[in-house]
Structures are given as C-alpha cells and as structure tokens.
mmCIF file of N, CA, C and O and ligand atoms in Angstrom:
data_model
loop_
_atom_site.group_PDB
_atom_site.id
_atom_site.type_symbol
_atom_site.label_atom_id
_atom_site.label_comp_id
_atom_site.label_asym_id
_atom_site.label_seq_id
_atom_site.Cartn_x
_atom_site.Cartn_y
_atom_site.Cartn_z
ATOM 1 N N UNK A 262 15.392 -6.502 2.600
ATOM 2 C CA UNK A 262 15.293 -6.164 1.169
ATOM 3 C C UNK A 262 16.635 -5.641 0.669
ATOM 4 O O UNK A 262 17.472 -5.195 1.454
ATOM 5 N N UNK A 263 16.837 -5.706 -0.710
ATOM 6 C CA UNK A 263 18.133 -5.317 -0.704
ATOM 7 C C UNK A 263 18.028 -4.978 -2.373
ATOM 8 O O UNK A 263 17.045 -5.568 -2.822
ATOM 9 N N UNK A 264 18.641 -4.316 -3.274
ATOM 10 C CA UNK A 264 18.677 -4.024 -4.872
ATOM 11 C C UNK A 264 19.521 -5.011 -4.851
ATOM 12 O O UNK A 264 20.186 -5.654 -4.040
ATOM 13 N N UNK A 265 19.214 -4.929 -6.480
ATOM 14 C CA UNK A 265 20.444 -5.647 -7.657
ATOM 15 C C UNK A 265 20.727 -4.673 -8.687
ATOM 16 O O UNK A 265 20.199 -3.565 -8.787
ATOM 17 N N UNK A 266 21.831 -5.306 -9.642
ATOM 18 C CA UNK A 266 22.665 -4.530 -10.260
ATOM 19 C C UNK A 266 22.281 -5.019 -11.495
ATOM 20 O O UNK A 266 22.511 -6.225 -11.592
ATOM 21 N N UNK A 267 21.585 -4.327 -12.851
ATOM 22 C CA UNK A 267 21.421 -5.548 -14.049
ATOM 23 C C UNK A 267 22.683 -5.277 -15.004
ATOM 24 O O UNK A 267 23.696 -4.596 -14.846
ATOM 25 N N UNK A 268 22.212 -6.092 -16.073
ATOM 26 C CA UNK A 268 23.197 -6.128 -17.320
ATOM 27 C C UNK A 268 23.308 -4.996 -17.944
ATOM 28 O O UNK A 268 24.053 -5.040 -18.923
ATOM 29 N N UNK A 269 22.794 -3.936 -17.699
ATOM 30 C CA UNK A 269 22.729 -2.263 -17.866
ATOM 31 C C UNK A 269 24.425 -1.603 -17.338
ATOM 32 O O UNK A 269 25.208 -0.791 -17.831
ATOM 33 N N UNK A 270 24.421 -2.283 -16.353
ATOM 34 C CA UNK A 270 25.788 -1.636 -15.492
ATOM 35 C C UNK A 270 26.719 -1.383 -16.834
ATOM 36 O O UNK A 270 26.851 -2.184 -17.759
ATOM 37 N N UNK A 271 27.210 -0.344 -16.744
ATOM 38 C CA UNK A 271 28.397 -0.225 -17.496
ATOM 39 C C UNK A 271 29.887 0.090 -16.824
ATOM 40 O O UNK A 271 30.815 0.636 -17.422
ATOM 41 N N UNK A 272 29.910 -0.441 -15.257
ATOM 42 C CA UNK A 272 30.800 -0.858 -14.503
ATOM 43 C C UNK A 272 31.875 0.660 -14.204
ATOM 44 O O UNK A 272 33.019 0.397 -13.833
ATOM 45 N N UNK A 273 31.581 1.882 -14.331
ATOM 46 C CA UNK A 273 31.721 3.094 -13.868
ATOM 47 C C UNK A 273 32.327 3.133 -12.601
ATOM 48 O O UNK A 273 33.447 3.622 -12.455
ATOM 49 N N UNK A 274 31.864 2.793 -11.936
ATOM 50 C CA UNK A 274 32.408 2.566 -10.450
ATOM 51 C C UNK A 274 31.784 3.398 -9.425
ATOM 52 O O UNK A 274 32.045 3.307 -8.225
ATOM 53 N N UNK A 275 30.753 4.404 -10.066
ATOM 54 C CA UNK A 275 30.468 5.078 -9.153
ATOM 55 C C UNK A 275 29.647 4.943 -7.935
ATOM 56 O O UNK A 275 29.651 5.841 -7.093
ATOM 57 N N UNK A 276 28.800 3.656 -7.764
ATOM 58 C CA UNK A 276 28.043 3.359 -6.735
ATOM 59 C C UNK A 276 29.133 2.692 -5.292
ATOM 60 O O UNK A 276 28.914 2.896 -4.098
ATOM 61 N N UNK A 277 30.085 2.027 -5.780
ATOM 62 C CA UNK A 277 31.465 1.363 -5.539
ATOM 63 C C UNK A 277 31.311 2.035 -3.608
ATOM 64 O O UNK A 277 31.266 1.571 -2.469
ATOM 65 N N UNK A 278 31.289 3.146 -4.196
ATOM 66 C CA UNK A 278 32.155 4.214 -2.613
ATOM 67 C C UNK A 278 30.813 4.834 -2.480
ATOM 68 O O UNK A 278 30.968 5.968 -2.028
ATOM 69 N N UNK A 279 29.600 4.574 -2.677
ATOM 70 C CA UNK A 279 28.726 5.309 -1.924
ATOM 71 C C UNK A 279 27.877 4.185 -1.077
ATOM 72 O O UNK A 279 26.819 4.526 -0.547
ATOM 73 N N UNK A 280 28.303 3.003 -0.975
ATOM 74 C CA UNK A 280 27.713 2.015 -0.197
ATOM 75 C C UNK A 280 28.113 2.070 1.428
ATOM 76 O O UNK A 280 28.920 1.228 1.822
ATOM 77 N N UNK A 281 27.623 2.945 2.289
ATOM 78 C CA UNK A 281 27.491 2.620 3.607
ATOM 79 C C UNK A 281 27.890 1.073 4.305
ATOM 80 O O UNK A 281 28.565 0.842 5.308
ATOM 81 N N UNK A 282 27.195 0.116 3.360
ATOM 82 C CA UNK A 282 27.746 -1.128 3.840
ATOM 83 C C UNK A 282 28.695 -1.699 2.954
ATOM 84 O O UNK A 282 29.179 -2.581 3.663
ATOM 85 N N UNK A 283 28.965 -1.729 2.438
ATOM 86 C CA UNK A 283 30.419 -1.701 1.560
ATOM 87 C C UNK A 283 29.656 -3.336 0.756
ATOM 88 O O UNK A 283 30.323 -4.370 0.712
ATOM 89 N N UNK A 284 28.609 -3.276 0.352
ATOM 90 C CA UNK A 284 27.622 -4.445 0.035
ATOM 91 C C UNK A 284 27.979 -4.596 -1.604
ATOM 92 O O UNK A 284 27.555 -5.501 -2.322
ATOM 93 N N UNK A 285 28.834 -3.527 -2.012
ATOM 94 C CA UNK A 285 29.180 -3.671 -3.916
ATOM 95 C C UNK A 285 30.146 -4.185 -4.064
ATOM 96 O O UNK A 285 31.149 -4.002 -3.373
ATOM 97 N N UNK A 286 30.030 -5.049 -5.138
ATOM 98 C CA UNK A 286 31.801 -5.340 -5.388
ATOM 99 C C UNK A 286 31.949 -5.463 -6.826
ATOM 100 O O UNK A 286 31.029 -5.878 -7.532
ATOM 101 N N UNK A 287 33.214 -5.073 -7.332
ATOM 102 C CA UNK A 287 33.022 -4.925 -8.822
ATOM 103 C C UNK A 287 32.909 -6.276 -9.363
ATOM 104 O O UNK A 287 32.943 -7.357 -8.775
ATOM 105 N N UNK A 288 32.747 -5.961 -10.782
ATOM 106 C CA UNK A 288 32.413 -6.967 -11.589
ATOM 107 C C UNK A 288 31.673 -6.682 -13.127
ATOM 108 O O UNK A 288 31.666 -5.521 -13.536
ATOM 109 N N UNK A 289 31.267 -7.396 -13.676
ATOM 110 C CA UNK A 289 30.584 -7.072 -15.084
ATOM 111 C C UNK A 289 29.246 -7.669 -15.615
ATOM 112 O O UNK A 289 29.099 -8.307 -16.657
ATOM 113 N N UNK A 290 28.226 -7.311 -14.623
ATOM 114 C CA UNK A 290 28.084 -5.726 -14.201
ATOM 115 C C UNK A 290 28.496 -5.974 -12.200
ATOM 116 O O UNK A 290 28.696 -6.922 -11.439
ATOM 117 N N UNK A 291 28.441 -4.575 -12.127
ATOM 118 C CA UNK A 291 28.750 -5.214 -10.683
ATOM 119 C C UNK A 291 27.820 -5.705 -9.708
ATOM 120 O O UNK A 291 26.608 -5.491 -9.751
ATOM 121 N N UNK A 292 28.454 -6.412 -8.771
ATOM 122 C CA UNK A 292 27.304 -7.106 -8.105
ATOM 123 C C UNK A 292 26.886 -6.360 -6.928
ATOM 124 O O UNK A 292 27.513 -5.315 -6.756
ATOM 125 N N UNK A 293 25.728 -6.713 -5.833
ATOM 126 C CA UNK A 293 25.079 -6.244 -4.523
ATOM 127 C C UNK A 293 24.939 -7.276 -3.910
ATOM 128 O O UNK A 293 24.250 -8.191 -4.362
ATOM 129 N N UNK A 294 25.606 -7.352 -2.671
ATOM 130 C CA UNK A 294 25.825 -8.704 -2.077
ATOM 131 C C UNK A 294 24.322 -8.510 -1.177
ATOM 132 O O UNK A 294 24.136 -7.535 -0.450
ATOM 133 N N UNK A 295 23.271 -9.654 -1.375
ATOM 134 C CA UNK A 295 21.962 -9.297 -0.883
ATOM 135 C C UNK A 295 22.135 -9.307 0.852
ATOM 136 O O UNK A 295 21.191 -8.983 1.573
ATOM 137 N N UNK A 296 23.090 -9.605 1.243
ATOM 138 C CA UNK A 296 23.132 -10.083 2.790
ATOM 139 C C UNK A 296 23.533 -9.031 2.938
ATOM 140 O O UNK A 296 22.819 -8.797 3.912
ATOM 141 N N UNK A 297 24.305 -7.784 2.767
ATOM 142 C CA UNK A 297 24.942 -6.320 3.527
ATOM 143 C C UNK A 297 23.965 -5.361 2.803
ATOM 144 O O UNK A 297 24.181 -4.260 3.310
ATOM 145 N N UNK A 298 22.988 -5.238 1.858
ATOM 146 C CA UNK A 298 22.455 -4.593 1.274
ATOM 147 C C UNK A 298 21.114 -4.362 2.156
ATOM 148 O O UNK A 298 20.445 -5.352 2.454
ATOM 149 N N UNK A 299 20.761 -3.232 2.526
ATOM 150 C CA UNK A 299 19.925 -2.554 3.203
ATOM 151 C C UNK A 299 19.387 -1.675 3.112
ATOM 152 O O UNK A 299 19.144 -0.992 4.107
ATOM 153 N N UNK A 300 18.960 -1.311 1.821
ATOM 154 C CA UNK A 300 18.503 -0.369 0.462
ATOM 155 C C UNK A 300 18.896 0.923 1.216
ATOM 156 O O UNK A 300 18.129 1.882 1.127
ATOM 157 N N UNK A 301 20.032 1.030 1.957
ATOM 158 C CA UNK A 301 20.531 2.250 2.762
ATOM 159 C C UNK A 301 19.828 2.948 3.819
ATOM 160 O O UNK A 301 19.978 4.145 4.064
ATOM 161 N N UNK A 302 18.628 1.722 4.777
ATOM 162 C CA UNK A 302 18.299 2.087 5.322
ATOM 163 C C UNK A 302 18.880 2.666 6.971
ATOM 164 O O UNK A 302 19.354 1.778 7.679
ATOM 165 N N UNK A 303 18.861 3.443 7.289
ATOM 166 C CA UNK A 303 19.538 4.143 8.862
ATOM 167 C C UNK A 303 20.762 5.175 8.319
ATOM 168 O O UNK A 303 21.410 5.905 9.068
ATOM 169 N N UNK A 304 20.903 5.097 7.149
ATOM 170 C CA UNK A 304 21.746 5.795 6.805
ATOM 171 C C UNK A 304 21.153 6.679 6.143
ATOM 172 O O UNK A 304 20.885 7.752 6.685
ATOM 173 N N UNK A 305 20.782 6.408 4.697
ATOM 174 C CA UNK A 305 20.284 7.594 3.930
ATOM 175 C C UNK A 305 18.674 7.124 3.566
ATOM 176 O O UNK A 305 18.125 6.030 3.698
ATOM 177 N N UNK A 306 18.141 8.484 3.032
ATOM 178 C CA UNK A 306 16.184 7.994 2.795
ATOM 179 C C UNK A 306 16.293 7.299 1.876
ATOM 180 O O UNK A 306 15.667 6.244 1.984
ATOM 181 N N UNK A 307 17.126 7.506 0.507
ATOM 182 C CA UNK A 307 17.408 6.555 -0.482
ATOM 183 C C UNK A 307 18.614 5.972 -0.919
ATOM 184 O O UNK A 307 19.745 6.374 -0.643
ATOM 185 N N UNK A 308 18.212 4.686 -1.844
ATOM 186 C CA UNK A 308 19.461 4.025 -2.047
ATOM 187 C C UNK A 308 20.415 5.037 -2.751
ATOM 188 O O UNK A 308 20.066 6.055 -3.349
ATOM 189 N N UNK A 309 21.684 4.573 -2.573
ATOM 190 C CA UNK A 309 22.860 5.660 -2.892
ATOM 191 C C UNK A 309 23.365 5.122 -3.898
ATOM 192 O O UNK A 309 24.172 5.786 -4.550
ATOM 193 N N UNK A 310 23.082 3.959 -4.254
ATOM 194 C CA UNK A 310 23.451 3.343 -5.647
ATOM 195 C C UNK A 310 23.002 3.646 -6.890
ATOM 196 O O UNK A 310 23.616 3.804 -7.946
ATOM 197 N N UNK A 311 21.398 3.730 -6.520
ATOM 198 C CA UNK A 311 20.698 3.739 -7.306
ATOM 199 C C UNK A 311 20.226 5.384 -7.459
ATOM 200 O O UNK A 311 19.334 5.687 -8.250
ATOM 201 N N UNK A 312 20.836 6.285 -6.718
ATOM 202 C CA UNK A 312 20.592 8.119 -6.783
ATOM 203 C C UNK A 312 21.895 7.911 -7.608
ATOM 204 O O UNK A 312 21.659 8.409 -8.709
ATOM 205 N N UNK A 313 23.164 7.409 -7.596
ATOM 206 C CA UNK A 313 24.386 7.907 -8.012
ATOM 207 C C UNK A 313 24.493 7.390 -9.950
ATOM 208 O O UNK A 313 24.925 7.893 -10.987
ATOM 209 N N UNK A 314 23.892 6.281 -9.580
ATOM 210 C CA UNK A 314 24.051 5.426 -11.485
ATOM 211 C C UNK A 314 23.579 6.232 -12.277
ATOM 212 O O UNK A 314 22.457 6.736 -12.233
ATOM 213 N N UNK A 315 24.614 6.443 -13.236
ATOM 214 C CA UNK A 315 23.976 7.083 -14.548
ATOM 215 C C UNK A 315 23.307 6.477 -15.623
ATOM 216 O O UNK A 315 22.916 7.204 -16.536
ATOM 217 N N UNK A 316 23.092 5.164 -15.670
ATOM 218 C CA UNK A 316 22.050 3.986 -16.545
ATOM 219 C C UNK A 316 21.227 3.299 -16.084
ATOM 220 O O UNK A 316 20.645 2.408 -16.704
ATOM 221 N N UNK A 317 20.926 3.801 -14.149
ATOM 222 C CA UNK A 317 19.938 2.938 -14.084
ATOM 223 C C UNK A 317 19.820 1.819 -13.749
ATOM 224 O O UNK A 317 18.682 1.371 -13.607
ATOM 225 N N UNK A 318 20.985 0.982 -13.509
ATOM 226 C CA UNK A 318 20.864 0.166 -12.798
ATOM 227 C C UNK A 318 20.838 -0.805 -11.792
ATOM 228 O O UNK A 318 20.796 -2.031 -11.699
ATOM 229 N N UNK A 319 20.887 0.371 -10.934
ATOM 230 C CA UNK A 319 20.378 -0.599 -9.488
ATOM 231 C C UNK A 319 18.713 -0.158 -9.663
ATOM 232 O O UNK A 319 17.986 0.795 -9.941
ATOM 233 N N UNK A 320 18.695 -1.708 -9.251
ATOM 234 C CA UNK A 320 16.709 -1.715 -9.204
ATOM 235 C C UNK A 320 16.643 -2.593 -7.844
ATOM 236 O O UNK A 320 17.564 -3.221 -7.321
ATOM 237 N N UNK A 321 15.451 -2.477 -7.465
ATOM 238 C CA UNK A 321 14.994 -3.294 -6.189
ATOM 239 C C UNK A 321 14.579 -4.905 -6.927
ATOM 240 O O UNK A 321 13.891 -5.133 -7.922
ATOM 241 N N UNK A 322 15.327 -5.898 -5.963
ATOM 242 C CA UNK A 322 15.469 -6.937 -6.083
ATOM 243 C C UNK A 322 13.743 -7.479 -6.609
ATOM 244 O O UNK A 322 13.514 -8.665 -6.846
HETATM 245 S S1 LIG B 192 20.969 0.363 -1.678
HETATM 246 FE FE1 LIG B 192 22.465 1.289 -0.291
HETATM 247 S S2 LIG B 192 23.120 -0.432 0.979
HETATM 248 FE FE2 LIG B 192 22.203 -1.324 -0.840
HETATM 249 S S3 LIG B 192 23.881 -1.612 -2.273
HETATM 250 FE FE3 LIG B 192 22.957 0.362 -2.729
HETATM 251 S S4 LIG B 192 24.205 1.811 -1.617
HETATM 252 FE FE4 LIG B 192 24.591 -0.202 -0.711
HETATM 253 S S1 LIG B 193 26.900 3.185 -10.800
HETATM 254 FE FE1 LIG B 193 25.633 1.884 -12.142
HETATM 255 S S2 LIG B 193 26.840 1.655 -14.024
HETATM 256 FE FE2 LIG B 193 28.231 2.412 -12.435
HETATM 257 S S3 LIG B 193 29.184 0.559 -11.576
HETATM 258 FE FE3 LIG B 193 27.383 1.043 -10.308
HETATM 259 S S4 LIG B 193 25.687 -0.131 -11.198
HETATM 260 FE FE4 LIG B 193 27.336 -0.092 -12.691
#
C-alpha cells in the first residue's frame, strides 16, 4: 500500500525530508513513487507525509 499526493499540494516541501524511503520527489503537486512508499511502515506508526502536510494532502492511494 502506499499514499498519493493530490492537486491540494501546494509544493512546501515539507514531506520531501520526512520520507524514510526517500519515495517523494518534487513536483506540482509532488509526487509518491508507489513502489518505495510503505505508508512508513517499520519505521514510524504513521505516515510522515501525511502527519507533516499542512493541506492535507497525502491520502491513501
Ligand atoms: S507514507 Fe511514509 S513512506 Fe510513504 S511517502 Fe509518506 S513518508 Fe514516505
Ligand atoms: S507537505 Fe503537502 S503541500 Fe507540502 S509538498 Fe508535501 S504534499 Fe505538498
């Protein structure tokens, strides 16, 4: 399983450096590459993308 990023992103950067798998890459809005995305599991209880966004948008795929 893995999130996505919607047309909400307002490209902040802040999820950027909290990806454990380095699964973000910028863009407009930015993207979640579904193959390294691991809704941060073994690492943290929740996604770190989606605790850090201030609009909300990382959502589960
Ligand atoms: S849920 Fe975790 S692993 Fe997936 S993109 Fe967000 S920060 Fe990275
Ligand atoms: S934290 Fe949210 S608004 Fe900021 S770049 Fe990531 S997805 Fe876009």
């Amino acid at each position: 399983m893995a999130l996505k990023i919607t047309e909400d992103c307002i490209a902040c950067d802040a999820c950027l450096p909290k990806c454990p798998n380095n699964a973000i890459s910028e863009g407009n809005p930015y993207i979640i590459d579904p193959d390294l995305c691991t809704e941060c599991e073994g690492f943290f209880p929740t996604p770190q993308c989606a605790e850090v966004c201030p609009v909300d948008a990382c959502l589960k795929a």
